[in-house]
Short mmCIF file of C-alpha atoms and ligand atoms in Angstrom, two decimals:
data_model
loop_
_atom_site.label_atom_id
_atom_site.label_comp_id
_atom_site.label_asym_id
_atom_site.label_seq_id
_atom_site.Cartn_x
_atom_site.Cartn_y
_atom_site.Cartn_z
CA UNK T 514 2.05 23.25 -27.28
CA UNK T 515 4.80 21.11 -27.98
CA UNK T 516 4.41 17.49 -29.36
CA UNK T 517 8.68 17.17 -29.07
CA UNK T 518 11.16 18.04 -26.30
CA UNK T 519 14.91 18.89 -27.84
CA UNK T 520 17.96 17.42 -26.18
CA UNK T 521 21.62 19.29 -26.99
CA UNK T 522 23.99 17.07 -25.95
CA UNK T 523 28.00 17.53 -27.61
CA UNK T 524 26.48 20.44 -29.87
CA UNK T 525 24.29 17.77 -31.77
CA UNK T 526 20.05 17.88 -30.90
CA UNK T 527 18.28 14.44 -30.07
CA UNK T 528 14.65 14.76 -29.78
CA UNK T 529 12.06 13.22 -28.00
CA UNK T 530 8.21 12.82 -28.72
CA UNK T 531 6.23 14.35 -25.62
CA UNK T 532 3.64 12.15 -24.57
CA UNK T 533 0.11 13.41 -23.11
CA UNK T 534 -1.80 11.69 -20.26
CA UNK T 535 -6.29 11.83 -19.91
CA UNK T 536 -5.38 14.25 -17.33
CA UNK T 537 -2.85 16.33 -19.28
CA UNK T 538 -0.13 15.08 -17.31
CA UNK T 539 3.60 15.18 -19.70
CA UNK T 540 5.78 13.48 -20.60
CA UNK T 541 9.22 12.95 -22.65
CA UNK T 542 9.30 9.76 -23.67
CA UNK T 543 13.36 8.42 -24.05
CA UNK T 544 12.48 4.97 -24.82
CA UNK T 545 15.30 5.56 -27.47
CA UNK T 546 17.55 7.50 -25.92
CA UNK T 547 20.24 5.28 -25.17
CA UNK T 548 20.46 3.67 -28.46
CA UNK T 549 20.08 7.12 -30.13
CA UNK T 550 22.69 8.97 -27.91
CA UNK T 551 25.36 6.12 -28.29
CA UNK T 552 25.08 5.16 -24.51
CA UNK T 553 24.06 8.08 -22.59
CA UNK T 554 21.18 7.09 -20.00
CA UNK T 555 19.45 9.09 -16.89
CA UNK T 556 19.89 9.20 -13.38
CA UNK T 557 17.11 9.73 -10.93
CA UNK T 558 17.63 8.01 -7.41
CA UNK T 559 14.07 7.47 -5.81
CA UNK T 560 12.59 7.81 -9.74
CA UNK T 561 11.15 11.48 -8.84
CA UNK T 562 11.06 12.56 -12.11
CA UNK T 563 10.72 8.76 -13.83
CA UNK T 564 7.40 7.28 -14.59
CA UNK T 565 7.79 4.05 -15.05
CA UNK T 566 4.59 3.05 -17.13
CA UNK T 567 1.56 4.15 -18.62
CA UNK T 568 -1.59 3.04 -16.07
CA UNK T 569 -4.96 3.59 -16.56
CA UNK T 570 -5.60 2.54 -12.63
CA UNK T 571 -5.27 5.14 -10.16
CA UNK T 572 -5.20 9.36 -11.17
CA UNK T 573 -3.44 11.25 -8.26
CA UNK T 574 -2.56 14.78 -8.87
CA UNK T 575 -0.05 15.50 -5.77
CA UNK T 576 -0.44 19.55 -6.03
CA UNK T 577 -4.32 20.01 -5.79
CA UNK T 578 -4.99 16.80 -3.60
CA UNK T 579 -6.77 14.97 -5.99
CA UNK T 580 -7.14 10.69 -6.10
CA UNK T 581 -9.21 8.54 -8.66
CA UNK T 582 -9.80 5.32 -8.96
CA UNK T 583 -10.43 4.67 -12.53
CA UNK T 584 -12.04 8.29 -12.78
CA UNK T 585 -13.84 7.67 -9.43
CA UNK T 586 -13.02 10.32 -6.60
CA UNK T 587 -11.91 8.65 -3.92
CA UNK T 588 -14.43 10.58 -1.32
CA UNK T 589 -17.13 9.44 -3.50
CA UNK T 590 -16.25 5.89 -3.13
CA UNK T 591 -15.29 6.16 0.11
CA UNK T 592 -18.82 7.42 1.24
CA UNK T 593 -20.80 5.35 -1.24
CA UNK T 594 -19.13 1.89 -2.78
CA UNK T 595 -17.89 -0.65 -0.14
CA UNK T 596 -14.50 -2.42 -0.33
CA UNK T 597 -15.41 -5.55 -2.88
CA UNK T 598 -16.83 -2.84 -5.42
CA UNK T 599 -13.72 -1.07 -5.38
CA UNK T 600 -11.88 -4.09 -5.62
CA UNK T 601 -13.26 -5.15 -8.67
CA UNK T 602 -13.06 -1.47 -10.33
CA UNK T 603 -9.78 -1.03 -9.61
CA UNK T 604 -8.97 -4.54 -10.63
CA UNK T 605 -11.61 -4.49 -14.11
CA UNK T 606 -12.14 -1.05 -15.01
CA UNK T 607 -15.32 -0.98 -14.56
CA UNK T 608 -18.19 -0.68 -11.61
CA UNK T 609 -19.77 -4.38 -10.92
CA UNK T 610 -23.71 -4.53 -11.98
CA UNK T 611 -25.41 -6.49 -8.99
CA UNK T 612 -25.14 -9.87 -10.94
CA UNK T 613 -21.51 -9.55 -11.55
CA UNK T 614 -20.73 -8.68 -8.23
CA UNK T 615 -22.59 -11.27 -6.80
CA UNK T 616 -20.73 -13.72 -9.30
CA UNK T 617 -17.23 -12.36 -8.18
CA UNK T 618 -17.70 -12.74 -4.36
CA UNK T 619 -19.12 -16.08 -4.89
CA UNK T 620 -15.97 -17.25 -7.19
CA UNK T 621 -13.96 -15.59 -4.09
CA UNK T 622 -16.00 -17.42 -1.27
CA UNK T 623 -15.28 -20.43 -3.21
CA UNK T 624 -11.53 -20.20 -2.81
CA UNK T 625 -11.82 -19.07 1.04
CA UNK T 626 -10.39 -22.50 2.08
CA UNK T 627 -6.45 -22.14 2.55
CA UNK T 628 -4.78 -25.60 2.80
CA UNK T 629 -4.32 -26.91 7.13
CA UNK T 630 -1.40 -27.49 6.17
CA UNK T 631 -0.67 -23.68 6.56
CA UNK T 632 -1.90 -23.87 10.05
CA UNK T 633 1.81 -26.15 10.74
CA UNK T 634 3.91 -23.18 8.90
CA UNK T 635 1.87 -20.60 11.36
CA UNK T 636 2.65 -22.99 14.42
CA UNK T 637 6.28 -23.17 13.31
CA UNK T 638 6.57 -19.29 13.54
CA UNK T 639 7.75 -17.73 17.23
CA UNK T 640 4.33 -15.75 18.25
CA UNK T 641 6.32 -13.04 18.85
CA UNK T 642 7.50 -12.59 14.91
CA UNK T 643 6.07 -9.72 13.39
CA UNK T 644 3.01 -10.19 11.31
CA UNK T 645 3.85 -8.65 8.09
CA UNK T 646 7.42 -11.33 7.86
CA UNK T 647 4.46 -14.05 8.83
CA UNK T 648 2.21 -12.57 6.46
CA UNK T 649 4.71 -12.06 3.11
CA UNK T 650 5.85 -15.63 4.09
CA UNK T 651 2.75 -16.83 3.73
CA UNK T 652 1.11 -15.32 0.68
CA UNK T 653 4.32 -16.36 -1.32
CA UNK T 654 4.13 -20.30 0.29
CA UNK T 655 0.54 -19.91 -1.10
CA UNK T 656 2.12 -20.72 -4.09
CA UNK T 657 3.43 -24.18 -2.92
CA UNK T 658 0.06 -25.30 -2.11
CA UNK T 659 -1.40 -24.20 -5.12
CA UNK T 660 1.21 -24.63 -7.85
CA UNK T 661 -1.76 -23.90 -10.83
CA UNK T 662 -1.57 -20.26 -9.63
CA UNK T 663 1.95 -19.80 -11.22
CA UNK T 664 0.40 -20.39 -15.04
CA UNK T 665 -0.97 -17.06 -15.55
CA UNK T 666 -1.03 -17.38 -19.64
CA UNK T 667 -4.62 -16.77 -20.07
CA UNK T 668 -7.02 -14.50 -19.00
CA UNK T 669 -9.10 -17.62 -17.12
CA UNK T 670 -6.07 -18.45 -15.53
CA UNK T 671 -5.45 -14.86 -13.99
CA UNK T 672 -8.81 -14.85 -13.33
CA UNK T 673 -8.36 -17.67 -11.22
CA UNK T 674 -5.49 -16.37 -9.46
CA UNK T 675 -6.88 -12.98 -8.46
CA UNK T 676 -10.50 -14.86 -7.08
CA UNK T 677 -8.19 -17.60 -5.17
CA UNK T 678 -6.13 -14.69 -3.32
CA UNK T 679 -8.69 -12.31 -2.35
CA UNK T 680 -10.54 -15.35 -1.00
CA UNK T 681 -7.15 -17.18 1.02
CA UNK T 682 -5.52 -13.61 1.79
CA UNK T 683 -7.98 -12.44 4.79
CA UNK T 684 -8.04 -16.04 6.32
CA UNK T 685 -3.87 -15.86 6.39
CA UNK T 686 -4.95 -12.06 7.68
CA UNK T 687 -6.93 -13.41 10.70
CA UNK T 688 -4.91 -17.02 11.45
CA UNK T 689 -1.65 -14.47 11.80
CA UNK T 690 -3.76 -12.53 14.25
CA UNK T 691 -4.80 -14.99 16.39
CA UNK T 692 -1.86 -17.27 16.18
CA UNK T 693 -0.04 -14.04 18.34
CA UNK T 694 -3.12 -14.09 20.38
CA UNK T 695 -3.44 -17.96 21.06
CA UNK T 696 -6.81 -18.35 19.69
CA UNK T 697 -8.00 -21.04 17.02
CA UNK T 698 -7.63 -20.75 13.55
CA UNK T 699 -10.86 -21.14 12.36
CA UNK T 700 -12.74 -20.09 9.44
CA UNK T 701 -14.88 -17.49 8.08
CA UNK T 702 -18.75 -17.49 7.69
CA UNK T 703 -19.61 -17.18 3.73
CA UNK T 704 -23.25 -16.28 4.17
CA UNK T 705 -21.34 -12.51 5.23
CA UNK T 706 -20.26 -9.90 2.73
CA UNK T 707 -16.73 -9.75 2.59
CA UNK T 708 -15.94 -7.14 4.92
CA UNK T 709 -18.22 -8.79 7.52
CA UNK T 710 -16.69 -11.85 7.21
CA UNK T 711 -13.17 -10.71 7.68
CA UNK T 712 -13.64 -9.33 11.12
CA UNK T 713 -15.56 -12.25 12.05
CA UNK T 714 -12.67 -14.57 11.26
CA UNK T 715 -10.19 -12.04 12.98
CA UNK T 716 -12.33 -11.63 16.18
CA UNK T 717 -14.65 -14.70 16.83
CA UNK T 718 -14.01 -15.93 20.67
CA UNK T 719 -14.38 -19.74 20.61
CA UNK T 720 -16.51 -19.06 23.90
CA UNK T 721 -18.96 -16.30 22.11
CA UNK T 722 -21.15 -15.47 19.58
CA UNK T 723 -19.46 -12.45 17.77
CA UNK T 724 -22.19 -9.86 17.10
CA UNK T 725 -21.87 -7.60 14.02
CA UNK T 726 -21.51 -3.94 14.80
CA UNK T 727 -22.66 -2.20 11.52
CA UNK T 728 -20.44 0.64 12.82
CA UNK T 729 -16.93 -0.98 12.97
CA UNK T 730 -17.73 -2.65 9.33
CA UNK T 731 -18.49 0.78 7.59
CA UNK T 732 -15.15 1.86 9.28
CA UNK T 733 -13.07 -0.90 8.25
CA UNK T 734 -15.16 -0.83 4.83
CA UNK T 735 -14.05 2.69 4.01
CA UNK T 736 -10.35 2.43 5.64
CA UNK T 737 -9.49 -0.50 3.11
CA UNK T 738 -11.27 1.76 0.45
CA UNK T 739 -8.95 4.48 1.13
CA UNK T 740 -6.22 2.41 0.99
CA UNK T 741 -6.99 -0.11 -2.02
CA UNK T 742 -4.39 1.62 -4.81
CA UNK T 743 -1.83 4.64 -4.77
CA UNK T 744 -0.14 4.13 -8.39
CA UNK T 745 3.24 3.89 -8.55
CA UNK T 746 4.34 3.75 -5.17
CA UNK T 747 7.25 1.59 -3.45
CA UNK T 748 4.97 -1.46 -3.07
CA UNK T 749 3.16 -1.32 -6.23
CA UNK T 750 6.41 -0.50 -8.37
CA UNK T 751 7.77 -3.45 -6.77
CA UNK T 752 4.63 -5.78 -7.47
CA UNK T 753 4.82 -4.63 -10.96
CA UNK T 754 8.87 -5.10 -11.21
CA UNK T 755 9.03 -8.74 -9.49
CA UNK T 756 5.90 -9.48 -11.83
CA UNK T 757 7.85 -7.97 -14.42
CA UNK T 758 10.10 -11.27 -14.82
CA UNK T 759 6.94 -13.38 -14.75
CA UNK T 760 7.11 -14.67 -11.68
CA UNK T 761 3.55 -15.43 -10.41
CA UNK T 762 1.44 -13.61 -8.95
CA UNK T 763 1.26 -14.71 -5.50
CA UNK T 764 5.09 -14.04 -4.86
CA UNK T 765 4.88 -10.76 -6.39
CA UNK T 766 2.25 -9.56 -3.88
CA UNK T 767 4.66 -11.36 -1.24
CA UNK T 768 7.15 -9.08 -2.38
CA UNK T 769 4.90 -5.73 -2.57
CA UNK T 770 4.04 -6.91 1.51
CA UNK T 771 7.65 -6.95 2.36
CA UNK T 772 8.13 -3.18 0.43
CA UNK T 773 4.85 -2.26 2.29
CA UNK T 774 6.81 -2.85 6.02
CA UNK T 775 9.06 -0.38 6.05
CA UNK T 776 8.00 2.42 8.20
CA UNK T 777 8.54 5.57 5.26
CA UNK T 778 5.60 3.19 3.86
CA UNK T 779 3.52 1.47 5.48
CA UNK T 780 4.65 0.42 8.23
CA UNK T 781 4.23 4.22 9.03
CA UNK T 782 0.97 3.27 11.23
CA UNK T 783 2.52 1.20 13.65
CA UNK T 784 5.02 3.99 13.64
CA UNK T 785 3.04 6.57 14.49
CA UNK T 786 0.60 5.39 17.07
CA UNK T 787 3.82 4.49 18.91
CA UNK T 788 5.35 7.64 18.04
CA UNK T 789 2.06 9.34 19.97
CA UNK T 790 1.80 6.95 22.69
CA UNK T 791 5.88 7.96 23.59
CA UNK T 792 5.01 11.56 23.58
CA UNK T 793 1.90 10.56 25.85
CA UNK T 794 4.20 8.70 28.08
CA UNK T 795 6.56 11.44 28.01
CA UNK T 796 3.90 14.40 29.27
CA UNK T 797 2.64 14.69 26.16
CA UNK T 798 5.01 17.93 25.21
CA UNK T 799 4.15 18.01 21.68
CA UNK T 800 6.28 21.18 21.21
CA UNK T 801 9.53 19.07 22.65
CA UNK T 802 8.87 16.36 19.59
CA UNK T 803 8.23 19.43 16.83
CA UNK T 804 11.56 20.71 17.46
CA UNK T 805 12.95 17.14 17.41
CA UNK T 806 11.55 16.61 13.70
CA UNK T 807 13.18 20.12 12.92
CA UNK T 808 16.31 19.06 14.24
CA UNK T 809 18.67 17.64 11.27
CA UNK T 810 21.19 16.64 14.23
CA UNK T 811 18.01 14.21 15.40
CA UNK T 812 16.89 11.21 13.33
CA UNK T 813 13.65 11.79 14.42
CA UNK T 814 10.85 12.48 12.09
CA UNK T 815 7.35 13.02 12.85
CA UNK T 816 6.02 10.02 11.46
CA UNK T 817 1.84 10.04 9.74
CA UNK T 818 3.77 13.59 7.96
CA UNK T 819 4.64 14.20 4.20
CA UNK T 820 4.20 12.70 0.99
CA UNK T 821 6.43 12.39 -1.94
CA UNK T 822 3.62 13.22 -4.28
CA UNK T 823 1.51 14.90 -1.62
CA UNK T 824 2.66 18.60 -1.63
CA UNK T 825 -0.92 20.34 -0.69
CA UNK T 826 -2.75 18.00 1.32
CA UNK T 827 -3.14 13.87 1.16
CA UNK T 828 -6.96 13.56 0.59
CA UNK T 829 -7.23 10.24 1.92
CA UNK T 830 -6.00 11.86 5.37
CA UNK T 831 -9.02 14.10 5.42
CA UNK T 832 -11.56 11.39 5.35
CA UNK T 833 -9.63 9.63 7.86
CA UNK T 834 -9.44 12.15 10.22
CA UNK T 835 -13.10 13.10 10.10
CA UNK T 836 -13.83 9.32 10.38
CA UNK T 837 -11.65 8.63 13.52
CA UNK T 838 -13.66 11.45 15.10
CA UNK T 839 -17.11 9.67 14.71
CA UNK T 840 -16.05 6.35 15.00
CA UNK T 841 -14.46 6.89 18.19
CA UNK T 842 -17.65 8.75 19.08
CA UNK T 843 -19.92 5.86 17.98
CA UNK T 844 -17.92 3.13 19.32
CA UNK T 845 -17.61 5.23 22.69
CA UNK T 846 -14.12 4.91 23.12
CA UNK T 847 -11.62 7.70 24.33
CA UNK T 848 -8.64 7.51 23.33
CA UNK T 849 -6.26 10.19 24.69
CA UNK T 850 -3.78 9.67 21.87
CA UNK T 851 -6.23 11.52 19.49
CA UNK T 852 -5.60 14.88 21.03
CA UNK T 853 -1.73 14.56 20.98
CA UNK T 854 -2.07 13.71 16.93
CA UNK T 855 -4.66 16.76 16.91
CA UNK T 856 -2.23 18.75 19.28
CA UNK T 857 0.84 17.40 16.90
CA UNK T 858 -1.20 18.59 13.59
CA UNK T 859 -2.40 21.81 14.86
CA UNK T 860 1.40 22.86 15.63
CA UNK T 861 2.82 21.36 12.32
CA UNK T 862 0.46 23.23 10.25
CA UNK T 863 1.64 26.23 11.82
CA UNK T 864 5.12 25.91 12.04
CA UNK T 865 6.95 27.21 8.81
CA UNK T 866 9.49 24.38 8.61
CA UNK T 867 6.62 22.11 8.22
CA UNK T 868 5.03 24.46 5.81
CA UNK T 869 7.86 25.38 3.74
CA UNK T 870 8.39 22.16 3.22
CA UNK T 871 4.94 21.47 2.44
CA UNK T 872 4.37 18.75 4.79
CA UNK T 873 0.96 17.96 5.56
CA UNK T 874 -0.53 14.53 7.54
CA UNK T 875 -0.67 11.53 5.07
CA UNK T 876 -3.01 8.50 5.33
CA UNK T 877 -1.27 6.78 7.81
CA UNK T 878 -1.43 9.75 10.59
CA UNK T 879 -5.10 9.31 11.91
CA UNK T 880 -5.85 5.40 10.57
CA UNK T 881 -4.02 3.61 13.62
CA UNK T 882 -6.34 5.39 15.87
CA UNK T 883 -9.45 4.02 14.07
CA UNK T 884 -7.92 -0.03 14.10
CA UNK T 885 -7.00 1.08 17.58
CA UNK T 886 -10.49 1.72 17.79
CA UNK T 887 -11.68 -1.47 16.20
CA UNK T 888 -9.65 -3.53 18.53
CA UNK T 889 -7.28 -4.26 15.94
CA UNK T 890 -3.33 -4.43 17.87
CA UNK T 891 -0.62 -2.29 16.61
CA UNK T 892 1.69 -4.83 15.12
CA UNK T 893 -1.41 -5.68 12.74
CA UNK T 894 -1.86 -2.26 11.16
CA UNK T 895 0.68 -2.51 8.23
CA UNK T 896 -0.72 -5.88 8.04
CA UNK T 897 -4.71 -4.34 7.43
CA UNK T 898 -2.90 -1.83 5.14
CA UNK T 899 -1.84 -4.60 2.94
CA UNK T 900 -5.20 -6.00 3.16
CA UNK T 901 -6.27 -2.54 1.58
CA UNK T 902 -4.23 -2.78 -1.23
CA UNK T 903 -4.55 -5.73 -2.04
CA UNK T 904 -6.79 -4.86 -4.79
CA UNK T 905 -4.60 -2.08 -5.85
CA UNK T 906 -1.69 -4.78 -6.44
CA UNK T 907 -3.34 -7.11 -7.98
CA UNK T 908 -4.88 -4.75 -10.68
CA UNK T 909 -1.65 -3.14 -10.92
CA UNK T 910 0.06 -6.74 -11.71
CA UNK T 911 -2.88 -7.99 -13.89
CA UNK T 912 -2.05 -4.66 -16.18
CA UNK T 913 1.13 -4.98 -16.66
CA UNK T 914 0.73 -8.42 -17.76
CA UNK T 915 -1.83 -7.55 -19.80
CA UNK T 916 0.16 -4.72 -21.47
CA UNK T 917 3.12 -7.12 -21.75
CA UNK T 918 5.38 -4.96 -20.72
CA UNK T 919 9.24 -5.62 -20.83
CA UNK T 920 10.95 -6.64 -17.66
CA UNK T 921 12.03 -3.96 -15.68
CA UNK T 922 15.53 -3.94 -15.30
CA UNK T 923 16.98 -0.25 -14.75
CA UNK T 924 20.51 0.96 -15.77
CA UNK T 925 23.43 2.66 -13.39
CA UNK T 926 26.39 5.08 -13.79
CA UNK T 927 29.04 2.84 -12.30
CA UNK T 928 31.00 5.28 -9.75
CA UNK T 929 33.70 1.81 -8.33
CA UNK T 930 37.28 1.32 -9.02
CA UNK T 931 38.47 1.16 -12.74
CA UNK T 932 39.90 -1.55 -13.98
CA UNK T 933 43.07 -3.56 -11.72
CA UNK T 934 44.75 -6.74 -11.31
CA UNK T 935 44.22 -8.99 -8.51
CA UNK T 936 46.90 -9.20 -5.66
CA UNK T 937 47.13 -12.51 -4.44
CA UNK T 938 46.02 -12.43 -1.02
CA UNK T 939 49.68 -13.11 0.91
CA UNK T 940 50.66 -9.49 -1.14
CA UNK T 941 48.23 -7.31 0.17
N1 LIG K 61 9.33 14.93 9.70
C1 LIG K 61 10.29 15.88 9.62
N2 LIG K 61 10.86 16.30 8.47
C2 LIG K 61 10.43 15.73 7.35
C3 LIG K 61 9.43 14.72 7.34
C4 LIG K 61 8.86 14.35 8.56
N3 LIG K 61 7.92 13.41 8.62
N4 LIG K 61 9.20 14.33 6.07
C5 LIG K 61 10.03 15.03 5.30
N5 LIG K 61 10.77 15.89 6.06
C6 LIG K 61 11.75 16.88 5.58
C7 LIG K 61 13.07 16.21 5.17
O1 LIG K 61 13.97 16.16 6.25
C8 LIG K 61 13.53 17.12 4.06
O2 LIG K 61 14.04 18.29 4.66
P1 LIG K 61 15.25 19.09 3.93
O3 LIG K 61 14.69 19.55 2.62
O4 LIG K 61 15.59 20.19 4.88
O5 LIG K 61 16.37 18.09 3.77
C9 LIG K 61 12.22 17.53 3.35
O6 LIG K 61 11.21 17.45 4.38
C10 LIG K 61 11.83 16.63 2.19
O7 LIG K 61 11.80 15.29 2.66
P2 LIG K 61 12.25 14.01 1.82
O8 LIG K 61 12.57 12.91 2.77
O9 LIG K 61 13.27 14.42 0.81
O10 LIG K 61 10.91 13.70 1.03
P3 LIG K 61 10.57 12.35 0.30
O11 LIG K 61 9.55 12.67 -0.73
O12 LIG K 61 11.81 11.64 -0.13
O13 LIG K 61 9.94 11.44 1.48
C11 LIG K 61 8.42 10.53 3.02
C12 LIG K 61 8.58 11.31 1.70
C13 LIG K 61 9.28 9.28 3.00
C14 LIG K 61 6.96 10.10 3.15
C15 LIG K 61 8.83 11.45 4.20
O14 LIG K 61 8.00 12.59 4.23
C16 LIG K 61 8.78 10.73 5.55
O15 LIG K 61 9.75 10.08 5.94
N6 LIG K 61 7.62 10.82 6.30
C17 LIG K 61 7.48 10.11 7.54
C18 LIG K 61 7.13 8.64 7.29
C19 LIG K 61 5.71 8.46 6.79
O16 LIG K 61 4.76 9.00 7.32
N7 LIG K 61 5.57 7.62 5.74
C20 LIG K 61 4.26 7.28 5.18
C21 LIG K 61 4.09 7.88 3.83
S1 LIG K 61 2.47 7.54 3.19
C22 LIG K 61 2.59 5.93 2.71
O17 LIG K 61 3.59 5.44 2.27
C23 LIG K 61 1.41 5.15 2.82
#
């Protein structure tokens, strides 16, 4: 096999060392190309071809449907680890022993106090603004109230920033919650495990005792498991590119939130439940919105479908899908939008635009229905999406910095005017 890849450009041969992932995966690596070509660079809008690092984080192999968290499969963890675990895999490398993990949740609970002077920024917001602007606002003010976060020279002091995030990040989760739904903004209960404690701060009625259903946390457990790192995707490249020019971390992840919302990302799951509750609405003809997503005349698309790396099937979708049956069946609850996105799959599978095209349902199709499920209101599912990967972020971040790699700072071919002299503006 080759170790070099041969470029002809002008009759003369430039070449390239080929570098080798764990998993095989190749690579030419042009880190000189420009300088050796005298100028010439590559194009690649969306970076389908690029990668832009080396990550020992997350293996996804697009083709077979494969994810791995640091070597982990992700149906493994899913079914066995809970969320914390995986956050501090992803995040270290490593799986936690008992005492370490005890050690990290207790450095987290011990930053779980977010300044009230938050509480007048969340007041200041209309109720109706949507919670992931609320909730990139506020991670990145975080940094305002905590101005030590922005030193991250040391490992202690990135230490200190990851523990003080994870711990502020689900209070900010549940205050934007309730601030839409008028209730207080109270805190959490640190004798609970992490998971525990963030539905208890999102759902706690001032009049009531709020009873732990063992059922709803192993749901949200695994569904911020599933979603807790995807390498290089939009949000993560842009963690890793505003982190890139050493900005802090806080504002980074603010930034990787804001990436998150758009609906080809994350904001997907808001998408799509609404996309099945207006096909509900409108008789539920499920054949009427397939030929609509076939139509290149119609901007719709059928949101929850296809994958830029994804070409066989999105693992992650899989165990979703099989969990939205059983926790709707444990929790009791019906909801009617499950066949249409069973009807909707069914068809798509069979259709050969869909398969041609290899489009297959990707994490977001089936998750809304399980926060649906958990009580959790649409306009908050991008938001528990970003809870998921938070992890993922972070890890991503603290690598890069680690690695010390350059700022990212990509080049163009420049396709404007060519050079011409100004008319003054009576002239033109
Ligand atoms: N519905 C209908 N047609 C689709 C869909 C869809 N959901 N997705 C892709 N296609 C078609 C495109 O029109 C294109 O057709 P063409 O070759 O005839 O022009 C072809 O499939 C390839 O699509 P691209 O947009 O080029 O694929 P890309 O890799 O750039 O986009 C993306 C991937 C953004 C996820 C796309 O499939 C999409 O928009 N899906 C719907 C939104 C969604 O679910 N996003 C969540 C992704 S998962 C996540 O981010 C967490």
């Amino acid at each position: 096999m080759s170790t070099t890849a041969t470029l002809t450009i002008d009759g003369q041969a430039y070449e390239f060392p080929l570098i080798k992932g764990t998993e095989n995966e190749r690579a030419i690596d042009i880190k000189t190309l420009r300088s050796s070509t005298n100028g010439i660079i590559t194009i690649d809008p969306g970076y389908k071809n690029t990668g832009s690092c080396e990550s020992a984080i997350t293996f996804l192999d697009g083709e077979n449907g494969i994810l791995r968290y640091r070597g982990y499969t992700i149906e493994e963890l899913a079914e066995k680890a809970d969320f914390l675990e995986v956050a501090y895999l992803l995040i270290f490398g490593e799986l936690p022993n008992e005492e370490t993990l005890k050690k990290f949740h207790n450095d987290i609970k011990k930053e779980s106090v977010v300044d009230e002077e938050i509480k007048k920024i969340i007041h200041a917001f209309p109720k109706s603004a949507h919670p992931m602007g609320v909730i990139s606002s506020l991670t990145s003010t975080l940094t305002a109230f905590n101005p030590s976060s922005v030193d991250v020279s040391s490992d202690e002091a990135i230490y200190n920033s990851i523990v003080r995030i994870l711990g502020k990040f689900p209070v900010l989760v549940a205050w934007t919650m309730r601030k839409r739904q008028g209730l207080p903004l109270d805190y959490g209960d640190n004798s609970l495990g992490y998971v525990e404690n963030i539905l208890k701060m999102m759902f706690k009625r001032p009049d009531e005792e709020y009873v732990m259903n063992k059922k709803v946390v192993d749901a949200l457990d695994k569904l911020l498991i599933l979603h807790a790192d995807h390498e290089q995707n939009c949000s993560t490249s842009t963690v890793r590119m505003v982190g890139s020019s050493h900005a802090g971390l806080f504002v980074s992840l603010s930034a990787g939130i804001s990436a998150l919302w758009g609906p080809l990302h994350g904001g997907a799951n808001q998408a799509v439940i609404e996309m099945l509750e207006g096909i509900r609405a409108d008789g539920g003809d499920t054949k009427k919105y397939m030929a609509k997503a076939k139509d290149k005349n119609d901007p719709f698309r059928l949101m929850g479908f296809g994958h830029r790396v994804y070409k066989n099937f999105d693992p992650r979708a899989k165990i979703i899908k099989k969990s939205a049956d059983e926790v709707l069946g444990d929790l009791g609850v019906v909801d009617p939008v499950l066949d249409v996105a069973k009807g909707l799959e069914k068809e798509a599978l069979e259709d050969p635009y869909f398969v041609d095209r290899k489009l297959y349902p990707n994490v977001d199709f089936y998750s809304g229905i399980i926060y649906r499920a958990l009580g959790i209101p649409t306009e908050m599912f991008t938001v528990m999406f970003a809870l998921g990967r938070l992890p993922g972020w972070i890890a991503q971040w603290r690598e890069m910095r680690l690695r010390k790699e350059p700022i990212g700072r990509p080049r163009q071919v420049y396709i404007g005017a060519n050079k011409r002299d100004f008319v003054p503006i009576e002239e033109r």
